[in-house]
Amino acid sequence: MTTFDRYTLLLILSLCSWANAFSQESSVVNRVRFSGNEQVRTGTLLTLVRTQSNRELLSIPGFKVWMWMNGLNRNWGEAPFRLDRITVAADIVRISTYYRSIGYLDNHVDTLITDFGRGNVEVSFLIVEGRPSFVRTAAFSGFPDFTDPQVIPRFYRRSPFAKRALSDSSFAPNIQLSYDLISAERSAIIEILKNNGYASVTNDMVRAVVKRDSLNPTQLDLLFHVTPGRLHTFGDVYLNLVGPNTIGEPGTAQLDTLKFENGVIIANKEEETKSRFRLLYKNVAFKPGDTYNHELYLQTIRRYQNLGMLNVRQFSLSDDGSLPDFSQESVPVRIDMQTLPRQRIRSDVFGMQRLGLGAGAGLVYTNNNLFGMAEGLEIGIKGSFESAPSVREELLRSFEGTVEYSVPQLQFPFGGLNSRSRFINSRTRYGVTLAQVSQLNFTVNANVRFNLKYDVQHSLSLSSSLDLIELDWFDASPSDLFRERINNEVTDPFQRERILADFSQQVNSTIRYTIRSFNTDFIKRNRGSVSELSVESGGNIPYLYEKYIVRNGEPVQGNIPSFTFADSTLSYARYVKASFDQRNYASIFDNTVVAWRLFGGLAYAYGETRQIPLNRRFFAGGSNDIRGWQPLRLGPGDVGLGEVTINGGDVKLATFFELRHLLIRNMLSTDWHIAGFADVGNIWYGPRSLANRGLFAFDSFYKEFAVGAGFGVRMDWEYLIFRIDFAYKAYDPAMVDGIRNGWFQSPKPYIHFGIGHSF
C-alpha cells in the first residue's frame, strides 16, 4: 500500500469516527430508565445522574412542550438534551458510589442505550444491588482523658454505633453500613474534642477503618481511631468595631482593655459606632485562660451577629486574622465587626384586597442602637383605604401607629436563660399600638394595645415567643346596617343586648405562648414544612382587679370602672384559646410541588362573659384562607352572610391543598407557574354562644364545610411571588330559606390577588 493510500484510509476512518461521534452527540435522550433498583427510589437516582431527558408537562409521557418551543425559537423553552457517553459513564460511577455509601458494597451498574430512530435514544441503567453489609462491631480508641468524666458516656449514649456494649469501648451495633452515619460519627467525635480543649483536631485525626469478615464479606468490623493533638486554652481576645462607612482598617479609634487572671480582652472601636465597650465585653461567652471550647467560640460570634446592629466581618483564632498557630498552648481570638447604619427611615406603598380593591402607605423610623447597647426603637405609621361595593360605606379606612422598644436579650423574669446556648438569640420587646379600622358590620373606633413580648430563635428552624402581658383597650361600634338587622331579626331584647355588647368598650389581658418550626424557603415554599402551636389565656388581670380591688368580696360582674369616664364601665372576658397550623411542601414530579395545610383552632369563654373578645375570634374566607369567599365573609356554620348576628367564631377547622407546576421559565424575567387548589373549612360558634344557628355540633359539623376550588397563576421572581387566583364556591353550606346552597351554585369566580403563596 502506498503512502497516499494509507493517508486516504486514515482520512476515511477519521471521517467515519467523526460521523459516528456526531451521530451520537446529535441523539436526543428521549427517556432515562432504571431497572433492578429495589432498595432505592427512582426519584433518588434521578437526582444523582446528569443524563436527563427534557421536561414533560405534568409528567405526561412525550408531552415535551418546552423542547417543542425551542424548536420554533432557540430563545424559548429548553434545548434538547443530547446523549453524551462520557456523562453516562460518569453516571454509572455516581450510582455505584451511592449504593456503596448505603451499604451495598458489591453492587454492579451497567447501561443499555436503545436507539428508536429519528435521533431519539433511551438510556437504561441496569443495577444489580447485591446484598447489604452490616456493621457487626464498632470500637473506639485514642480518646484522651477529659476533665469531665461524663463526656465519653454522654457521647456513647447518643452514638448510633454504641448499642450493645462488649467492653468499655467496643460495641455490637449490627446496623447496615452507611457512609452518612460514619461521617456523622466522625463529626460528633471532632465536636467533643473541640469543645473540650483540642482546638487543632481535623478530619484526618479521626480515622474510620472498616474490615470485612473473610468468611462472610457482608459482616464488617468498624474502628474509630482518634489522634486528638495537644490541649489548648483561650488566649487574649481582640475585638475591633468600625463604623458603617469604614473600609479596611479602622481610623481614629478608642481603645480599652478588660483584664483577667490569665489574659486580657482588648477592645478597639471607632467613635461613630456610638456603642459602649460593655456591649462588646458582655457578649464574649468565655474568659482568656479557659479551656478551649469551640461551641463557646461560635456562640460568641452568633451573639454579636444576633445583636441586629452590626455584621461580623471576620473572625479567626489568631491575633492578626491570619491562619491559626496551634504550636502554642493558648489560642488568641480576633473578631472584626462593622456597625450597620444606626438610623433609617423606610416608606412603603402597597396594594391590598379584603372586601374590594384598595391601597395604602406607611412610614417607619428605626434606630438599631439607641443607647449604645444594641437597643432598638421603631416608630411606624400606616394607613389604607379600600373600595367595598358590597357594603354601604364608599370607602373602608384603616390607620395604625406603633412604637416598639427592644433589647437583645431576655429580661426579668427570664434573664437567667441568657447564658444557655438555645437562648442566646433572644429579644425582649415593649410595644404600644393604636389602631382604627373600618370592617364589615362594625368599625373599630380605637384599639390601644400594650405588649411585653419575649422572642427566642432557638435554632435555624425553631423559634418561640411569649407574650407575657398584652393589655387591650377596645372600642367598636356596629354599622347602621348591622344594627338595623339585629333590631329586626333578634326579638329577644336580652339576647339583642348581649349581641350588641360586642361593641361596648372593652379591656382585656392576654398571656400567649407560640412555638414554631420553620423548615422551608421563606419565599419559594417548595419543600419542607412549617409547624406552629399557640396557646393563650385572656381576661385574668381585669378579673383579679375586679375581684380583689373593685368588688372586694362582692359578686364579680365581668366589668370594671372606666379609667376615662367615671360613669361608664369596661367589660372584659375570660377565655382560653389554642390553635395548630401544619404546612407541608413536597416535590412529586419535575417542577411540580404539592402543598397542603391543616388548621384547627378552639376558643372557650368562661366565667361571667359567654363570648371571647371580638378581636380574638376566628374568621374565615379570603386570599390566604378559604378562597372563593371574600375575607371574613364565610360562616359561621350554615349561616348565610346576611344572617350573621355575632361576628366571628369560637371554632375553626380547615384544610388546604394546592398543586403548583412550573409552566414557563424566565419569560419577561420571571418564572410562570400554574396552580390548582381546593380549600375546605369553616368556623362555628362555641357551646356558650348566644346564637341560635351556626353552633358546632359533632353530628353535623362535617356537613357545613365550605369548599372553595379553582386555579391560579404565580409569577415567581427571585425575591417576590405575585399571585392571582380564580376561586369558585364549589360547595356553599349556607342555608337560605331552609335550603342549602350546595354544590356549584355560583358560576362567577372571585378573583384573589396576593403577594407570596397562599400558604
mmCIF file of N, CA and C in Angstrom, residues 646-704:
data_model
loop_
_atom_site.group_PDB
_atom_site.id
_atom_site.type_symbol
_atom_site.label_atom_id
_atom_site.label_comp_id
_atom_site.label_asym_id
_atom_site.label_seq_id
_atom_site.Cartn_x
_atom_site.Cartn_y
_atom_site.Cartn_z
ATOM 1 N N ILE A 646 -73.677 37.507 65.173
ATOM 2 C CA ILE A 646 -72.488 37.590 66.022
ATOM 3 C C ILE A 646 -71.281 37.363 65.126
ATOM 4 N N ASN A 647 -70.382 38.308 65.085
ATOM 5 C CA ASN A 647 -69.247 38.247 64.164
ATOM 6 C C ASN A 647 -68.185 37.275 64.665
ATOM 7 N N GLY A 648 -67.618 36.506 63.711
ATOM 8 C CA GLY A 648 -66.543 35.583 64.060
ATOM 9 C C GLY A 648 -67.053 34.336 64.730
ATOM 10 N N GLY A 649 -66.135 33.432 65.068
ATOM 11 C CA GLY A 649 -66.495 32.160 65.675
ATOM 12 C C GLY A 649 -65.505 31.729 66.726
ATOM 13 N N ASP A 650 -65.879 30.654 67.434
ATOM 14 C CA ASP A 650 -65.042 30.104 68.501
ATOM 15 C C ASP A 650 -64.306 28.840 68.075
ATOM 16 N N VAL A 651 -64.721 28.248 66.968
ATOM 17 C CA VAL A 651 -64.110 27.017 66.467
ATOM 18 C C VAL A 651 -63.784 27.221 64.996
ATOM 19 N N LYS A 652 -62.610 26.761 64.586
ATOM 20 C CA LYS A 652 -62.259 26.809 63.170
ATOM 21 C C LYS A 652 -61.526 25.538 62.787
ATOM 22 N N LEU A 653 -61.978 24.923 61.685
ATOM 23 C CA LEU A 653 -61.318 23.758 61.111
ATOM 24 C C LEU A 653 -61.153 24.010 59.621
ATOM 25 N N ALA A 654 -59.982 23.746 59.098
ATOM 26 C CA ALA A 654 -59.749 23.997 57.676
ATOM 27 C C ALA A 654 -58.598 23.141 57.180
ATOM 28 N N THR A 655 -58.695 22.754 55.918
ATOM 29 C CA THR A 655 -57.582 22.077 55.247
ATOM 30 C C THR A 655 -57.455 22.665 53.853
ATOM 31 N N PHE A 656 -56.220 22.771 53.380
ATOM 32 C CA PHE A 656 -55.941 23.438 52.114
ATOM 33 C C PHE A 656 -55.017 22.544 51.291
ATOM 34 N N PHE A 657 -55.274 22.497 49.988
ATOM 35 C CA PHE A 657 -54.452 21.683 49.089
ATOM 36 C C PHE A 657 -54.160 22.500 47.841
ATOM 37 N N GLU A 658 -52.900 22.442 47.393
ATOM 38 C CA GLU A 658 -52.517 23.194 46.197
ATOM 39 C C GLU A 658 -51.457 22.427 45.421
ATOM 40 N N LEU A 659 -51.637 22.379 44.099
ATOM 41 C CA LEU A 659 -50.674 21.756 43.191
ATOM 42 C C LEU A 659 -50.105 22.841 42.303
ATOM 43 N N ARG A 660 -48.774 23.022 42.361
ATOM 44 C CA ARG A 660 -48.112 24.085 41.608
ATOM 45 C C ARG A 660 -47.154 23.464 40.592
ATOM 46 N N HIS A 661 -47.196 23.974 39.366
ATOM 47 C CA HIS A 661 -46.332 23.437 38.312
ATOM 48 C C HIS A 661 -45.673 24.580 37.552
ATOM 49 N N LEU A 662 -44.355 24.467 37.374
ATOM 50 C CA LEU A 662 -43.598 25.458 36.607
ATOM 51 C C LEU A 662 -43.929 25.288 35.127
ATOM 52 N N LEU A 663 -44.561 26.289 34.545
ATOM 53 C CA LEU A 663 -45.009 26.206 33.155
ATOM 54 C C LEU A 663 -43.990 26.785 32.188
ATOM 55 N N ILE A 664 -43.540 28.009 32.447
ATOM 56 C CA ILE A 664 -42.595 28.687 31.552
ATOM 57 C C ILE A 664 -41.489 29.287 32.403
ATOM 58 N N ARG A 665 -40.272 29.016 32.038
ATOM 59 C CA ARG A 665 -39.134 29.516 32.794
ATOM 60 C C ARG A 665 -38.564 30.784 32.138
ATOM 61 N N ASN A 666 -38.347 31.797 32.965
ATOM 62 C CA ASN A 666 -37.651 33.019 32.570
ATOM 63 C C ASN A 666 -38.274 33.686 31.338
ATOM 64 N N MET A 667 -39.577 33.916 31.397
ATOM 65 C CA MET A 667 -40.227 34.722 30.376
ATOM 66 C C MET A 667 -40.589 36.070 30.999
ATOM 67 N N LEU A 668 -40.167 37.154 30.360
ATOM 68 C CA LEU A 668 -40.324 38.500 30.906
ATOM 69 C C LEU A 668 -39.669 38.596 32.280
ATOM 70 N N SER A 669 -38.520 37.947 32.404
ATOM 71 C CA SER A 669 -37.679 37.994 33.613
ATOM 72 C C SER A 669 -38.320 37.330 34.824
ATOM 73 N N THR A 670 -39.272 36.463 34.619
ATOM 74 C CA THR A 670 -39.878 35.754 35.747
ATOM 75 C C THR A 670 -40.260 34.343 35.327
ATOM 76 N N ASP A 671 -40.379 33.455 36.319
ATOM 77 C CA ASP A 671 -40.870 32.101 36.068
ATOM 78 C C ASP A 671 -42.375 32.087 36.276
ATOM 79 N N TRP A 672 -43.090 31.430 35.355
ATOM 80 C CA TRP A 672 -44.548 31.398 35.390
ATOM 81 C C TRP A 672 -45.005 30.013 35.838
ATOM 82 N N HIS A 673 -45.788 29.998 36.911
ATOM 83 C CA HIS A 673 -46.339 28.754 37.434
ATOM 84 C C HIS A 673 -47.854 28.768 37.272
ATOM 85 N N ILE A 674 -48.422 27.590 37.086
ATOM 86 C CA ILE A 674 -49.869 27.442 37.176
ATOM 87 C C ILE A 674 -50.171 26.636 38.434
ATOM 88 N N ALA A 675 -51.339 26.843 39.007
ATOM 89 C CA ALA A 675 -51.689 26.168 40.257
ATOM 90 C C ALA A 675 -53.161 25.792 40.241
ATOM 91 N N GLY A 676 -53.455 24.633 40.793
ATOM 92 C CA GLY A 676 -54.821 24.230 41.062
ATOM 93 C C GLY A 676 -54.972 24.039 42.560
ATOM 94 N N PHE A 677 -56.110 24.419 43.124
ATOM 95 C CA PHE A 677 -56.241 24.369 44.576
ATOM 96 C C PHE A 677 -57.657 23.986 44.986
ATOM 97 N N ALA A 678 -57.747 23.508 46.215
ATOM 98 C CA ALA A 678 -59.026 23.216 46.861
ATOM 99 C C ALA A 678 -58.876 23.536 48.342
ATOM 100 N N ASP A 679 -59.769 24.358 48.867
ATOM 101 C CA ASP A 679 -59.756 24.754 50.279
ATOM 102 C C ASP A 679 -61.065 24.301 50.922
ATOM 103 N N VAL A 680 -60.953 23.688 52.084
ATOM 104 C CA VAL A 680 -62.132 23.152 52.767
ATOM 105 C C VAL A 680 -62.101 23.619 54.219
ATOM 106 N N GLY A 681 -63.226 24.166 54.718
ATOM 107 C CA GLY A 681 -63.241 24.573 56.118
ATOM 108 C C GLY A 681 -64.393 25.488 56.447
ATOM 109 N N ASN A 682 -64.439 25.910 57.703
ATOM 110 C CA ASN A 682 -65.473 26.829 58.168
ATOM 111 C C ASN A 682 -65.163 27.227 59.604
ATOM 112 N N ILE A 683 -65.962 28.143 60.126
ATOM 113 C CA ILE A 683 -65.916 28.498 61.541
ATOM 114 C C ILE A 683 -67.288 28.220 62.140
ATOM 115 N N TRP A 684 -67.321 28.091 63.478
ATOM 116 C CA TRP A 684 -68.579 27.831 64.172
ATOM 117 C C TRP A 684 -68.579 28.590 65.498
ATOM 118 N N TYR A 685 -69.786 28.819 66.021
ATOM 119 C CA TYR A 685 -69.916 29.336 67.373
ATOM 120 C C TYR A 685 -69.673 28.219 68.371
ATOM 121 N N GLY A 686 -69.202 28.589 69.554
ATOM 122 C CA GLY A 686 -68.954 27.618 70.608
ATOM 123 C C GLY A 686 -70.205 27.303 71.413
ATOM 124 N N PRO A 687 -70.085 26.379 72.384
ATOM 125 C CA PRO A 687 -71.262 25.912 73.133
ATOM 126 C C PRO A 687 -71.901 26.981 74.010
ATOM 127 N N ARG A 688 -71.161 28.029 74.387
ATOM 128 C CA ARG A 688 -71.732 29.059 75.256
ATOM 129 C C ARG A 688 -72.222 30.273 74.478
ATOM 130 N N SER A 689 -72.202 30.183 73.150
ATOM 131 C CA SER A 689 -72.603 31.321 72.338
ATOM 132 C C SER A 689 -74.094 31.592 72.492
ATOM 133 N N LEU A 690 -74.480 32.851 72.260
ATOM 134 C CA LEU A 690 -75.879 33.264 72.332
ATOM 135 C C LEU A 690 -76.627 32.992 71.034
ATOM 136 N N ALA A 691 -75.913 32.581 69.973
ATOM 137 C CA ALA A 691 -76.545 32.400 68.673
ATOM 138 C C ALA A 691 -77.432 31.157 68.662
ATOM 139 N N ASN A 692 -78.451 31.202 67.785
ATOM 140 C CA ASN A 692 -79.336 30.053 67.614
ATOM 141 C C ASN A 692 -78.854 29.114 66.516
ATOM 142 N N ARG A 693 -78.095 29.627 65.562
ATOM 143 C CA ARG A 693 -77.584 28.821 64.454
ATOM 144 C C ARG A 693 -76.075 28.991 64.378
ATOM 145 N N GLY A 694 -75.446 28.112 63.605
ATOM 146 C CA GLY A 694 -74.005 28.192 63.428
ATOM 147 C C GLY A 694 -73.211 27.597 64.564
ATOM 148 N N LEU A 695 -73.877 26.844 65.469
ATOM 149 C CA LEU A 695 -73.190 26.212 66.590
ATOM 150 C C LEU A 695 -72.462 24.960 66.120
ATOM 151 N N PHE A 696 -71.313 24.699 66.712
ATOM 152 C CA PHE A 696 -70.554 23.494 66.381
ATOM 153 C C PHE A 696 -71.234 22.288 67.024
ATOM 154 N N ALA A 697 -71.476 21.254 66.210
ATOM 155 C CA ALA A 697 -72.082 20.016 66.702
ATOM 156 C C ALA A 697 -71.371 18.847 66.038
ATOM 157 N N PHE A 698 -71.010 17.843 66.819
ATOM 158 C CA PHE A 698 -70.242 16.717 66.293
ATOM 159 C C PHE A 698 -71.022 15.917 65.254
ATOM 160 N N ASP A 699 -72.350 15.938 65.326
ATOM 161 C CA ASP A 699 -73.128 15.133 64.395
ATOM 162 C C ASP A 699 -73.469 15.862 63.102
ATOM 163 N N SER A 700 -73.024 17.122 62.979
ATOM 164 C CA SER A 700 -73.401 17.859 61.767
ATOM 165 C C SER A 700 -72.316 18.770 61.216
ATOM 166 N N PHE A 701 -71.218 19.000 61.964
ATOM 167 C CA PHE A 701 -70.243 20.000 61.515
ATOM 168 C C PHE A 701 -69.648 19.653 60.156
ATOM 169 N N TYR A 702 -69.474 18.347 59.874
ATOM 170 C CA TYR A 702 -68.852 17.935 58.617
ATOM 171 C C TYR A 702 -69.744 18.262 57.414
ATOM 172 N N LYS A 703 -71.055 18.471 57.639
ATOM 173 C CA LYS A 703 -71.947 18.857 56.554
ATOM 174 C C LYS A 703 -71.830 20.336 56.223
ATOM 175 N N GLU A 704 -71.173 21.073 57.079
ATOM 176 C CA GLU A 704 -71.100 22.519 56.941
ATOM 177 C C GLU A 704 -69.728 23.017 56.509
#
